[in-house]
C-alpha cells in the first residue's frame, strides 16, 4: 500500500503533455503536477478506471457523464481487452426492446431462474432469497434493476446502440423457472459495412464514446498499487508507465478496477481454481493483477474457483494457453464425444460452459477425472459439411490436431500415438487399453439412437437450445434426419473417421474481490473499502460458476461498471 507525501515522490515522473504522448494518450489530459485536496501526487484526476474492456469503458463513460474527470489506464497496447474479442452479446432482462414488443419479464421469475441455476442445491422458491446467500441475492436484484437502465442510457446517448442479437435460447431455456427463454440477448447495432456486431464492433463504439466524452485514456500504463489515506480510504493509484517508470495519480472519487480475470496466471489458477485448465481464449493480459493489489488493502475474495468456461483443443492449449478460440457450440450431427475409456460421456450439444464443467467428473475408485479429455469422433460427412466451423478445419486433415484413421481401430491406434507424442506435457492422460473396443460399442449405440432420433443416454437434441444450435441445415438433400432429431445423424459405416481431443478450458475466470450492490469492494469485515470499486471478471461474479445464457458475462460487467463509475464520480463510496 502506498501513501501520498512519500519521500521518493520527486523521482517519479510527472505526467507532462510529452509523457502523455509517449503513453499513447488520445484525449486532453487533466494532469496537474501536484494533487490538490487529497494530498501530494504526480498528477490528479477524479476517478481512475483500470482496464479498457467493457466493464472499464462503461464505468469511465458513466463516471464522465456524472461530471467527473476520468483517467482510464490500460496496460496493453490494445484497447478493449477480451471484450473486443468476444461475440459482443449482452444478456439483459426486461430490456426496452422486449418491453416494446409487449414481452413481460417480471423480476420475481427472473430471480428464480438465476438462483435455480446458480444455486441448484439450495434453491427454494418459498425462501425470501430463494435459497441464495443474501449478498448474492441482492446482486441479482441489482442486476435486474439496473442492467436495463445501463443499455438504455448507452443507447440514448448513442454511446452503444443496441439491437436484438441472434435468437439464441438461454442455456437452460427448458427449465420451468425461465419465463423468457429467448429474447434477452442484445448486441450493438453495427456501424460497419460488413454488418459485424461482435465484440470488436461493441468496443469500437464504446472506445469512440469514451474518447468523445473526454476520458483521459492512457495505453500501456498498468495499475500497480493503491494509495490510501490514513483512514484507509483509496485516494489514488501507482502506475507503471510505458517506459517502466512509476507515477502516482491522485483520484479523489476513487479507483474502479475492471482489469479482467486471471486465466493466464498459472500460479493463481493453481491456488484458486485447483482443477486442471488447458487454456483460455481471454487475451494474455488476463493475469489477475487486481488480486494482489486488492488483498494488500484487505479485500475479501470470493468465487475464486469459478470461471466462465469453455472447451479448448488440447494441442492448441498445450502449445499456447491463450488459445485463439474456445470450442463453442458443436452443431455437428454425425459426431459424438467419448472419454479415455471410449465411453460416450456428455450431451455434446450443451453449452461450452457446461461441457467443460462436466469434464471434472470425479471417479473416486480410480482417483481420476475419467472425462478430463473428450475425444470428439466424427465422420467424413461432418468433416465436409462443417468444414471451417471451429474446431473442424477447412479441409478434413487441415490442422495438425486432427487425428484420422480409415477404420475405427486405426483411428483409436492413432489417438494413442497422438497422446503419446504429447506425453511429456500431459503425463498420465493416455487412453485406457479398452478405448478401441469401447469406441466401437459407443459408435454402434450412437448410430442406433441417431436412426430412431432418440438419444437414450444423453437426450441430445431435446431442448430448444440444442435444436437452435443445430438449426443451420447443411445443403439440401443431406439433411434427411431433420424431422426426427436434427441433432443426431448416424456416422457413416465406412471411414475415414476423425478425432479432435478437447480439454477443459476457460473464457476467463470470474473470481476476485467481492463487491456489494454499489460495486464497492468489500474488506474482510464485509464493509466497503472506501474509494475502491470493481466490475467485470476481476471481481467475484454473482454467477457462482454457472452460465445462465450467452451474454451473461458482458451484461454483468457493464451493469456493475455503470454502477461503479457513477458511484466513484459521486465519491459515494469514499464517505
Ligand atoms: C472469443 C470470445 C467470445 C466471447 N463472447 C462473449 C459474448 O458474446 N458475450 C459475453 O457476455 N461474453 C463473451 N465472452 C466473455 C467476455 O469477453 C468477457 O467475460 C468480458 O469481455 C470481460 O470483460 P471485462 O471488462 O471484465 O474484462 P476485459 O475485457 O478482459 O478487459 C480487461 C482489461 O484490463 C486490462 N488490464 C489488466 N490488468 C491491468 C492493469 N494492471 N492495469 C491496467 N490495465 C489492466 C487488460 O489489458 C484488459 O484490456 C467471450 C470471450 C471470448 C474470448
CSV table of C-alpha atoms in Angstrom, one decimal, residues 311-312 314-315 330 335-346 348 359 369-378 391 401 403 411-420 422 426 428-432 435-436 439 442 460 491 498-504:
chain,number,residue,atom,x,y,z
A,311,UNK,CA,-13.5,-26.4,-24.1
A,312,UNK,CA,-10.2,-25.9,-25.9
A,314,UNK,CA,-5.8,-29.9,-26.3
A,315,UNK,CA,-3.0,-29.4,-28.8
A,330,UNK,CA,-20.7,-28.0,-31.9
A,335,UNK,CA,-20.4,-36.8,-34.2
A,336,UNK,CA,-20.1,-37.9,-30.6
A,337,UNK,CA,-17.7,-37.5,-27.7
A,338,UNK,CA,-16.1,-40.3,-25.7
A,339,UNK,CA,-13.8,-40.3,-22.7
A,340,UNK,CA,-10.4,-42.1,-22.3
A,341,UNK,CA,-12.3,-45.4,-21.9
A,342,UNK,CA,-14.1,-45.0,-25.1
A,343,UNK,CA,-17.4,-44.4,-23.4
A,344,UNK,CA,-19.7,-41.6,-24.5
A,345,UNK,CA,-19.6,-39.0,-21.7
A,346,UNK,CA,-21.8,-35.9,-22.3
A,348,UNK,CA,-22.3,-32.8,-27.0
A,359,UNK,CA,-15.1,-32.8,-17.7
A,369,UNK,CA,-11.2,-37.4,-13.8
A,370,UNK,CA,-12.2,-40.0,-16.5
A,371,UNK,CA,-13.8,-37.4,-18.7
A,372,UNK,CA,-11.0,-34.8,-18.5
A,373,UNK,CA,-10.3,-35.3,-22.1
A,374,UNK,CA,-13.2,-35.5,-24.6
A,375,UNK,CA,-12.4,-37.3,-27.8
A,376,UNK,CA,-14.7,-35.8,-30.5
A,377,UNK,CA,-15.3,-38.6,-33.1
A,378,UNK,CA,-16.8,-37.7,-36.5
A,391,UNK,CA,-12.7,-26.9,-34.4
A,401,UNK,CA,-4.6,-31.6,-34.1
A,403,UNK,CA,-6.3,-37.4,-35.9
A,411,UNK,CA,-8.3,-44.2,-35.5
A,412,UNK,CA,-8.0,-45.5,-31.9
A,413,UNK,CA,-4.4,-46.5,-32.6
A,414,UNK,CA,-3.6,-43.1,-34.0
A,415,UNK,CA,-5.3,-41.4,-31.0
A,416,UNK,CA,-2.9,-43.4,-28.7
A,417,UNK,CA,0.1,-42.4,-30.8
A,418,UNK,CA,-1.0,-38.7,-30.8
A,419,UNK,CA,-1.3,-38.7,-27.0
A,420,UNK,CA,2.0,-40.5,-26.7
A,422,UNK,CA,2.2,-35.2,-26.2
A,426,UNK,CA,0.4,-34.3,-20.3
A,428,UNK,CA,-0.9,-39.6,-17.2
A,429,UNK,CA,-3.6,-38.8,-19.7
A,430,UNK,CA,-3.3,-41.8,-22.0
A,431,UNK,CA,-6.3,-43.7,-23.3
A,432,UNK,CA,-7.2,-46.9,-21.4
A,435,UNK,CA,-10.6,-47.5,-25.6
A,436,UNK,CA,-10.7,-49.1,-29.0
A,439,UNK,CA,-15.2,-46.9,-29.1
A,442,UNK,CA,-20.2,-46.3,-28.5
A,460,UNK,CA,-29.2,-34.8,-27.3
A,491,UNK,CA,-21.9,-41.8,-38.6
A,498,UNK,CA,-11.6,-38.3,-37.4
A,499,UNK,CA,-10.9,-37.3,-33.8
A,500,UNK,CA,-10.1,-34.0,-32.1
A,501,UNK,CA,-9.2,-34.0,-28.5
A,502,UNK,CA,-10.9,-31.4,-26.3
A,503,UNK,CA,-9.7,-30.4,-22.9
A,504,UNK,CA,-11.3,-28.2,-20.2
